[in-house]
Coordinates of C-alpha atoms in Angstrom, one line a residue:
X1 CA -8.4 -51.3 80.2
X2 CA -10.2 -48.4 78.6
X3 CA -9.3 -45.0 80.0
X4 CA -12.1 -42.8 81.4
X5 CA -13.5 -40.4 78.9
X6 CA -14.8 -36.9 79.5
X7 CA -18.0 -38.0 77.7
X8 CA -18.7 -40.5 80.5
X9 CA -21.5 -39.1 82.7
X10 CA -19.7 -40.2 85.8
X11 CA -16.7 -38.0 84.9
X12 CA -18.8 -35.1 83.8
X13 CA -20.9 -35.0 87.0
X14 CA -17.9 -35.6 89.3
X15 CA -15.9 -32.8 87.6
X16 CA -18.9 -30.5 87.7
X17 CA -19.7 -31.0 91.4
X18 CA -16.1 -30.8 92.4
X19 CA -15.7 -27.6 90.5
X20 CA -18.8 -26.2 92.2
X21 CA -17.5 -27.2 95.6
X22 CA -14.1 -25.7 94.9
X23 CA -15.7 -22.4 93.7
X24 CA -18.0 -22.3 96.8
X25 CA -15.0 -22.9 99.1
X26 CA -12.9 -20.3 97.3
X27 CA -15.7 -17.8 97.7
X28 CA -16.1 -18.7 101.4
X29 CA -12.4 -18.3 102.0
X30 CA -12.4 -15.0 100.1
X31 CA -15.2 -13.7 102.2
X32 CA -13.5 -14.8 105.4
X33 CA -10.3 -13.2 104.5
X34 CA -11.9 -10.0 103.1
X35 CA -14.4 -9.4 105.9
X36 CA -14.1 -11.6 109.0
X37 CA -10.3 -11.5 109.4
X38 CA -9.9 -7.8 109.0
X39 CA -12.7 -7.2 111.5
X40 CA -11.1 -9.5 114.0
X41 CA -7.7 -7.8 113.3
X42 CA -9.2 -4.4 113.9
X43 CA -10.6 -5.5 117.3
X44 CA -7.1 -6.7 118.4
X45 CA -5.6 -3.2 117.9
X46 CA -7.4 -1.6 121.0
X47 CA -6.5 -4.7 123.1
X48 CA -2.8 -4.3 122.2
X49 CA -3.0 -0.6 123.0
X50 CA -4.2 -1.4 126.5
X51 CA -1.3 -3.9 126.8
X52 CA 1.1 -1.0 126.0
X53 CA -0.6 1.2 128.7
X54 CA -0.2 -1.7 131.1
X55 CA 3.5 -1.9 130.4
X56 CA 3.9 1.8 131.1
X57 CA 2.0 1.5 134.3
X58 CA 4.2 -1.5 135.4
X59 CA 7.4 0.5 134.6
X60 CA 6.1 3.5 136.6
X61 CA 5.6 1.2 139.6
X62 CA 9.2 0.1 139.5
X63 CA 8.9 -3.1 137.4
X64 CA 11.7 -3.7 134.9
X65 CA 10.3 -4.3 131.4
X66 CA 12.2 -7.0 129.5
X67 CA 11.6 -9.4 126.6
X68 CA 10.2 -12.0 129.0
X69 CA 8.0 -9.7 131.1
X70 CA 4.6 -10.7 129.6
X71 CA 5.5 -14.4 129.4
X72 CA 6.5 -14.3 133.1
X73 CA 3.1 -12.9 134.1
X74 CA 1.3 -15.6 132.0
X75 CA 0.3 -13.4 129.0
X76 CA 1.9 -15.6 126.3
X77 CA -0.1 -14.1 123.5
X78 CA 2.0 -10.9 123.7
X79 CA 5.4 -10.7 122.0
X80 CA 7.7 -8.2 123.6
X81 CA 11.1 -6.9 122.5
X82 CA 12.9 -4.1 124.3
X83 CA 15.2 -1.9 122.3
X84 CA 18.1 -0.9 124.5
X85 CA 19.4 1.7 122.0
X86 CA 16.4 3.6 120.6
X87 CA 18.6 5.7 118.4
X88 CA 18.9 3.0 115.8
X89 CA 16.4 0.5 114.4
X90 CA 17.4 -3.2 114.8
X91 CA 17.8 -5.0 111.5
X92 CA 15.0 -7.4 112.3
X93 CA 12.5 -4.5 112.6
X94 CA 13.9 -2.3 109.8
X95 CA 10.9 -3.1 107.5
X96 CA 8.3 -2.2 110.2
X97 CA 9.8 0.6 112.4
X98 CA 11.3 3.9 111.4
X99 CA 13.4 6.4 113.5
X100 CA 10.5 8.8 113.4
X101 CA 8.3 6.2 115.1
X102 CA 11.0 5.7 117.8
X103 CA 11.2 9.4 118.4
X104 CA 7.4 9.6 118.8
X105 CA 7.5 6.7 121.3
X106 CA 10.3 8.4 123.3
X107 CA 8.2 11.6 123.4
X108 CA 5.6 9.6 125.4
X109 CA 3.3 8.6 122.6
X110 CA 2.1 5.0 122.1
X111 CA 2.6 4.4 118.4
X112 CA 0.2 1.9 116.7
X113 CA 0.8 0.3 113.3
X114 CA 0.1 -2.9 111.4
X115 CA 2.1 -5.4 109.4
X116 CA 0.9 -8.2 107.0
X117 CA 1.3 -11.8 107.9
X118 CA -0.3 -14.8 106.2
X119 CA -2.8 -12.5 104.5
X120 CA -3.8 -10.7 107.7
X121 CA -3.0 -7.3 109.2
X122 CA -1.4 -7.9 112.6
X123 CA -1.2 -4.9 115.0
X124 CA 2.0 -3.8 116.8
X125 CA 2.9 -0.8 118.9
X126 CA 5.9 1.1 120.3
X127 CA 5.9 2.3 123.9
X128 CA 8.7 4.0 125.9
X129 CA 9.7 2.4 129.2
X130 CA 12.2 4.8 130.6
X131 CA 15.0 5.5 128.1
X132 CA 14.2 2.3 126.2
X133 CA 11.5 1.5 123.6
X134 CA 9.4 -1.7 123.8
X135 CA 8.0 -3.3 120.7
X136 CA 4.8 -5.1 121.4
X137 CA 2.8 -7.4 119.1
X138 CA 0.8 -10.6 119.1
X139 CA 2.7 -13.8 119.1
X140 CA 2.2 -15.5 115.8
X141 CA 2.3 -18.9 117.5
X142 CA -0.4 -18.1 120.1
X143 CA -2.6 -15.2 119.0
X144 CA -6.3 -15.9 118.6
X145 CA -6.4 -14.4 115.1
X146 CA -4.0 -16.9 113.6
X147 CA -5.7 -19.8 115.4
X148 CA -9.1 -18.9 114.1
X149 CA -7.8 -18.2 110.6
X150 CA -6.1 -21.6 110.5
X151 CA -9.2 -23.3 111.8
X152 CA -11.4 -21.7 109.2
X153 CA -9.0 -22.5 106.4
X154 CA -8.6 -26.1 107.4
X155 CA -12.3 -26.5 107.9
X156 CA -12.9 -25.2 104.4
X157 CA -10.4 -27.6 102.9
X158 CA -11.6 -30.6 104.9
X159 CA -15.2 -29.7 104.0
X160 CA -14.3 -29.6 100.3
X161 CA -12.7 -33.1 100.6
X162 CA -15.5 -34.6 102.5
X163 CA -18.1 -33.0 100.2
X164 CA -16.3 -34.3 97.1
X165 CA -16.4 -37.8 98.6
X166 CA -20.1 -37.6 99.3
X167 CA -20.7 -36.2 95.8
X168 CA -18.9 -39.2 94.3
X169 CA -21.0 -41.7 96.3
X170 CA -24.1 -39.7 95.6
X171 CA -23.5 -39.7 91.9
X172 CA -22.9 -43.5 92.0
X173 CA -26.3 -43.9 93.6
X174 CA -28.0 -41.5 91.2
X175 CA -26.4 -42.8 88.0
X176 CA -26.7 -46.5 88.8
X177 CA -30.3 -46.7 87.5
X178 CA -29.4 -44.7 84.5
X179 CA -26.7 -47.2 83.7
X180 CA -29.3 -50.0 84.1
X181 CA -31.5 -48.3 81.6
X182 CA -28.6 -47.9 79.2
X183 CA -27.8 -51.6 79.5
X184 CA -31.4 -52.5 79.0
X185 CA -31.7 -50.4 75.8
X186 CA -28.8 -52.4 74.4
X187 CA -30.7 -55.6 75.1
X188 CA -33.8 -54.2 73.5
X189 CA -31.8 -53.1 70.4
X190 CA -30.8 -56.8 70.1
X191 CA -34.5 -57.8 70.0
X192 CA -35.0 -58.8 73.6
X193 CA -38.4 -57.3 74.6
X194 CA -38.6 -59.3 77.9
X195 CA -36.4 -56.8 79.6
X196 CA -37.9 -55.2 82.7
X197 CA -36.4 -52.8 85.3
X198 CA -37.6 -52.6 88.9
X199 CA -37.9 -49.3 90.8
X200 CA -39.5 -48.1 93.9
X201 CA -38.6 -44.5 93.3
X202 CA -41.2 -41.9 92.2
X203 CA -38.7 -39.2 91.1
X204 CA -37.7 -38.3 87.5
X205 CA -35.5 -41.4 87.2
X206 CA -38.3 -43.6 88.6
X207 CA -40.7 -42.1 86.0
X208 CA -38.0 -42.8 83.3
X209 CA -37.8 -46.5 84.3
X210 CA -41.6 -46.8 84.4
X211 CA -41.9 -45.2 81.0
X212 CA -39.2 -47.4 79.7
X213 CA -41.1 -50.5 80.9
X214 CA -44.2 -49.2 79.3
X215 CA -42.4 -48.6 76.1
X216 CA -40.9 -52.1 76.1
X217 CA -44.4 -53.5 76.6
X218 CA -45.7 -51.6 73.6
X219 CA -42.7 -52.7 71.5
X220 CA -43.3 -56.3 72.5
X221 CA -47.0 -56.0 71.5
X222 CA -46.1 -54.3 68.2
X223 CA -43.5 -57.0 67.5
X224 CA -46.1 -59.7 68.1
X225 CA -48.6 -57.9 65.9
X226 CA -46.0 -57.5 63.2
X227 CA -45.1 -61.2 63.2
X228 CA -48.8 -62.0 63.2
X229 CA -49.4 -59.5 60.4
X230 CA -46.7 -61.0 58.2
X231 CA -47.9 -64.5 59.0
X232 CA -51.5 -63.5 58.1
X233 CA -50.5 -61.7 54.9
X234 CA -48.5 -64.7 53.8
X235 CA -51.4 -67.0 54.5
X236 CA -54.0 -64.8 52.9
X237 CA -52.0 -64.4 49.7
X238 CA -50.8 -68.0 49.6
X239 CA -54.3 -69.5 49.7
X240 CA -55.8 -67.8 46.6
X241 CA -52.5 -68.1 44.7
X242 CA -52.4 -71.9 45.4
X243 CA -56.1 -72.2 44.3
X244 CA -55.5 -70.2 41.1
X245 CA -52.4 -72.3 40.3
X246 CA -54.3 -75.6 40.9
X247 CA -57.3 -74.7 38.8
X248 CA -55.1 -73.2 36.1
X249 CA -53.4 -76.6 35.8
X250 CA -56.8 -78.3 35.6
X251 CA -57.7 -76.0 32.7
X252 CA -54.7 -77.4 30.8
X253 CA -56.0 -80.9 31.2
X254 CA -57.7 -82.5 28.2
X255 CA -61.2 -83.8 28.2
X256 CA -62.8 -81.1 30.4
X257 CA -66.5 -80.6 29.9
X258 CA -67.9 -77.1 29.2
X259 CA -69.5 -77.2 32.7
X260 CA -66.1 -78.0 34.4
X261 CA -64.3 -75.4 32.3
X262 CA -66.8 -72.7 33.3
X263 CA -66.7 -73.8 37.0
X264 CA -62.9 -73.7 37.1
X265 CA -62.8 -70.4 35.3
X266 CA -65.2 -68.8 37.8
X267 CA -63.1 -70.1 40.7
X268 CA -60.0 -68.5 39.2
X269 CA -61.9 -65.2 38.7
X270 CA -63.2 -65.2 42.3
X271 CA -59.7 -66.0 43.7
X272 CA -58.2 -63.2 41.6
X273 CA -60.9 -60.9 43.0
X274 CA -59.9 -61.9 46.5
X275 CA -56.3 -61.0 45.8
X276 CA -57.3 -57.7 44.3
X277 CA -59.4 -56.8 47.3
X278 CA -56.7 -57.9 49.7
X279 CA -54.1 -55.8 47.9
X280 CA -56.5 -52.8 47.8
X281 CA -57.3 -53.1 51.5
X282 CA -53.6 -53.4 52.5
X283 CA -52.8 -50.2 50.4
X284 CA -55.7 -48.5 52.0
X285 CA -54.5 -49.4 55.5
X286 CA -51.0 -48.2 54.6
X287 CA -52.4 -44.9 53.4
X288 CA -54.5 -44.5 56.6
X289 CA -51.5 -45.2 58.8
X290 CA -49.4 -42.5 57.0
X291 CA -48.8 -39.5 59.2
X292 CA -49.0 -37.3 56.1
X293 CA -52.5 -38.4 55.2
X294 CA -55.0 -35.6 55.8
X295 CA -58.5 -36.4 54.3
X296 CA -60.4 -33.6 52.6
X297 CA -63.8 -32.8 54.2
X298 CA -67.1 -31.5 52.8
X299 CA -70.8 -31.4 53.7
X300 CA -73.0 -34.3 52.7
X301 CA -76.2 -36.0 53.9
X302 CA -75.1 -38.8 56.3
X303 CA -78.5 -40.5 56.4
X304 CA -78.7 -40.6 52.6
X305 CA -75.2 -42.0 52.4
X306 CA -76.1 -44.9 54.7
X307 CA -79.3 -45.6 52.6
X308 CA -77.1 -45.6 49.5
X309 CA -74.8 -48.2 51.0
X310 CA -77.7 -50.4 51.8
X311 CA -78.9 -50.2 48.1
X312 CA -75.3 -50.8 47.0
X313 CA -75.2 -54.1 48.8
X314 CA -78.7 -55.2 47.7
X315 CA -77.5 -58.2 45.7
X316 CA -75.9 -59.6 48.9
X317 CA -78.8 -59.2 51.3
X318 CA -81.6 -60.0 48.8
X319 CA -80.1 -63.5 48.3
X320 CA -80.5 -64.2 52.0
X321 CA -84.0 -62.5 52.1
X322 CA -82.8 -60.1 54.8
X323 CA -85.0 -57.1 55.7
X324 CA -83.9 -53.7 57.0
X325 CA -85.5 -51.7 59.8
X326 CA -84.1 -48.2 59.3
X327 CA -84.8 -45.1 61.4
X328 CA -82.5 -42.1 60.9
X329 CA -82.6 -38.4 61.6
X330 CA -82.0 -36.1 58.7
X331 CA -78.4 -35.0 59.2
X332 CA -75.9 -33.1 57.1
X333 CA -72.4 -33.9 58.2
X334 CA -69.0 -32.3 57.6
X335 CA -66.3 -35.0 57.0
X336 CA -64.7 -37.1 54.3
X337 CA -67.5 -38.6 52.3
X338 CA -65.5 -41.5 50.7
X339 CA -64.0 -42.7 54.1
X340 CA -67.3 -42.5 55.8
X341 CA -68.9 -44.5 53.0
X342 CA -66.2 -47.2 53.6
X343 CA -67.2 -47.4 57.3
X344 CA -70.8 -48.1 56.4
X345 CA -69.9 -50.6 53.6
X346 CA -67.8 -52.7 56.0
X347 CA -70.2 -52.6 58.9
X348 CA -73.3 -53.4 56.9
X349 CA -71.5 -56.0 54.8
X350 CA -70.4 -57.7 58.0
X351 CA -74.0 -57.6 59.3
X352 CA -75.3 -59.2 56.1
X353 CA -72.5 -61.8 56.1
X354 CA -73.2 -63.0 59.7
X355 CA -77.0 -62.7 59.6
X356 CA -79.1 -65.8 59.1
X357 CA -81.5 -66.0 56.2
X358 CA -84.8 -64.2 56.6
X359 CA -83.6 -62.1 59.5
X360 CA -83.7 -58.3 60.1
X361 CA -80.8 -55.8 60.3
X362 CA -81.7 -52.6 62.3
X363 CA -80.0 -49.3 61.5
X364 CA -80.5 -46.2 63.7
X365 CA -79.1 -42.6 63.4
X366 CA -79.6 -40.1 66.1
X367 CA -77.8 -37.3 68.0
X368 CA -77.4 -37.1 71.7
X369 CA -75.5 -34.3 73.5
X370 CA -72.1 -33.8 71.9
X371 CA -72.2 -37.1 69.9
X372 CA -73.9 -38.4 66.8
X373 CA -74.6 -42.1 67.0
X374 CA -75.1 -44.7 64.3
X375 CA -76.1 -48.2 65.4
X376 CA -76.1 -51.3 63.1
X377 CA -77.6 -54.4 64.7
X378 CA -77.8 -57.9 63.2
X379 CA -79.5 -61.1 64.5
X380 CA -76.5 -63.4 64.0
X381 CA -74.7 -65.8 66.3
X382 CA -72.9 -63.0 68.1
X383 CA -69.3 -62.6 69.1
X384 CA -67.9 -64.8 71.8
X385 CA -66.5 -62.9 74.8
X386 CA -63.1 -64.5 74.3
X387 CA -62.8 -62.7 70.9
X388 CA -64.1 -59.3 72.0
X389 CA -60.7 -57.7 72.5
X390 CA -59.3 -58.9 69.2
X391 CA -62.0 -58.2 66.5
X392 CA -60.4 -54.9 65.5
X393 CA -57.0 -56.5 64.9
X394 CA -55.8 -56.9 61.4
X395 CA -56.5 -60.3 59.7
X396 CA -58.5 -61.5 62.8
X397 CA -61.5 -63.6 62.0
X398 CA -64.1 -64.7 64.5
X399 CA -65.8 -67.2 62.2
X400 CA -63.3 -69.1 60.0
X401 CA -66.1 -70.6 58.0
X402 CA -66.3 -67.2 56.2
X403 CA -62.6 -67.1 55.5
X404 CA -63.1 -67.0 51.8
X405 CA -65.4 -64.0 52.1
X406 CA -62.8 -61.6 53.5
X407 CA -59.3 -61.2 54.9
X408 CA -60.2 -59.8 58.4
X409 CA -59.3 -56.3 57.5
X410 CA -62.7 -54.6 57.4
X411 CA -63.1 -53.7 61.1
X412 CA -59.4 -52.7 61.3
X413 CA -60.0 -50.3 58.4
X414 CA -63.2 -49.0 60.1
X415 CA -61.4 -48.3 63.4
X416 CA -58.5 -46.5 61.7
X417 CA -60.8 -44.3 59.6
X418 CA -62.8 -43.3 62.7
X419 CA -59.6 -42.5 64.6
X420 CA -58.6 -40.2 61.8
X421 CA -62.0 -38.5 61.6
X422 CA -62.4 -38.1 65.3
X423 CA -64.9 -40.8 65.9
X424 CA -64.9 -44.1 67.8
X425 CA -66.6 -47.5 67.5
X426 CA -68.0 -49.8 70.2
X427 CA -70.0 -53.0 70.1
X428 CA -72.3 -55.2 72.2
X429 CA -72.9 -58.8 71.5
X430 CA -75.0 -61.7 73.0
X431 CA -74.6 -65.3 72.0
X432 CA -77.4 -66.3 69.7
X433 CA -79.0 -62.9 69.7
X434 CA -76.7 -60.9 67.4
X435 CA -74.3 -58.0 67.6
X436 CA -74.7 -54.2 67.7
X437 CA -72.0 -51.9 66.4
X438 CA -72.2 -48.3 67.5
X439 CA -70.3 -45.5 65.8
X440 CA -70.0 -42.3 67.7
X441 CA -69.1 -39.1 65.7
X442 CA -68.5 -35.6 66.9
X443 CA -71.8 -33.7 66.8
X444 CA -70.1 -30.4 66.3
X445 CA -69.6 -31.3 62.6
X446 CA -73.4 -31.9 62.0
X447 CA -76.4 -29.7 61.2
X448 CA -80.0 -30.2 60.3
X449 CA -80.5 -28.0 57.3
X450 CA -83.8 -27.8 55.5
X451 CA -83.9 -29.9 52.3
X452 CA -84.8 -28.4 49.0
X453 CA -88.1 -29.8 47.8
X454 CA -88.4 -30.9 44.2
X455 CA -91.8 -30.3 42.6

């Protein structure tokens, strides 16, 4: 069996609380002894003085004062000892009484003094009763001072013991959920992301458990995305590689016609291009995901950039006889020109890809309030509602019939770029009527400068 370690949180908290209780009780005891007990002891002095006067009065009335006088009259708190020979001090009182004190008492003076007992000052007095001297003090077995002192001391000790017990049980209750979290983290470390902890508490530990469950949910989601990502990457690379290998073997065959040779060569070139684009996009995503990536920014004309992208893709939309309906404000924008160009390339390329022949793509650029909006709308088949929450996932494709035209990374790249540049992307889609992608950019990075005219 493993011995308890001081590193164990149970041991640490128990020792800490017990130390605090012990310190608190020690301070309390010190205050009682230093202030309360002396005050009580001082109050007993005058009472004892009155007892001495009472003894003198009794003697003057003819009562014989003896060792048992006060006990006989029922005053058991008073200890009385009559010295028959006041010329000498009895051995039992040698540390308290001197001959000078005895002479003072015989001269008719009530002599008051104190002695220490159990950390307290206990009063005593000497009083003459005829030719004898009576020693009066409080009985240590009956006086109120000792009883109160003992009660306080015992209460403090008992309180410390009971408090320590409550502390131990309280710590067990407090630390139990922490131990559950610790055990759960071990399960998560083994790869189990189905761990969940229940709590009804809303304190710091309750918040810890809720945040832990939230973290596990995100880890599970990331684990799923990672597996899906690896599977998708493997599939996307495997398909063109298999195609290249197959057509390369065909090229080695004898008897190919010039037409077949050219067709197979074109396929290999196209598949190689797919691999190159896939690798380039993966590297681009990796760069965008890097925490150290900080894009440079400069002023450029946003509307001209979008028109330039439309012209860049002319060979793609001309083949489908697609027309463009473009209305844009004249806007100069402060951002990373290359990354923004990549956003428009991906969005317009997607619009062309999913638009039917002889349709129209509409592009709008306008500012409203604190946002600058760019809308790109096509007249394609639209995005099914069941796919709406997944289209920005990496390698996700709504239409598998276009699988050879991309790897499903375009929208993921767009979303990540906009996150870095402080923008966001939204979309609306209706079945059979097309899709509209809206990009919202911070308007505080735009201006409408006058353009230089060229004569």
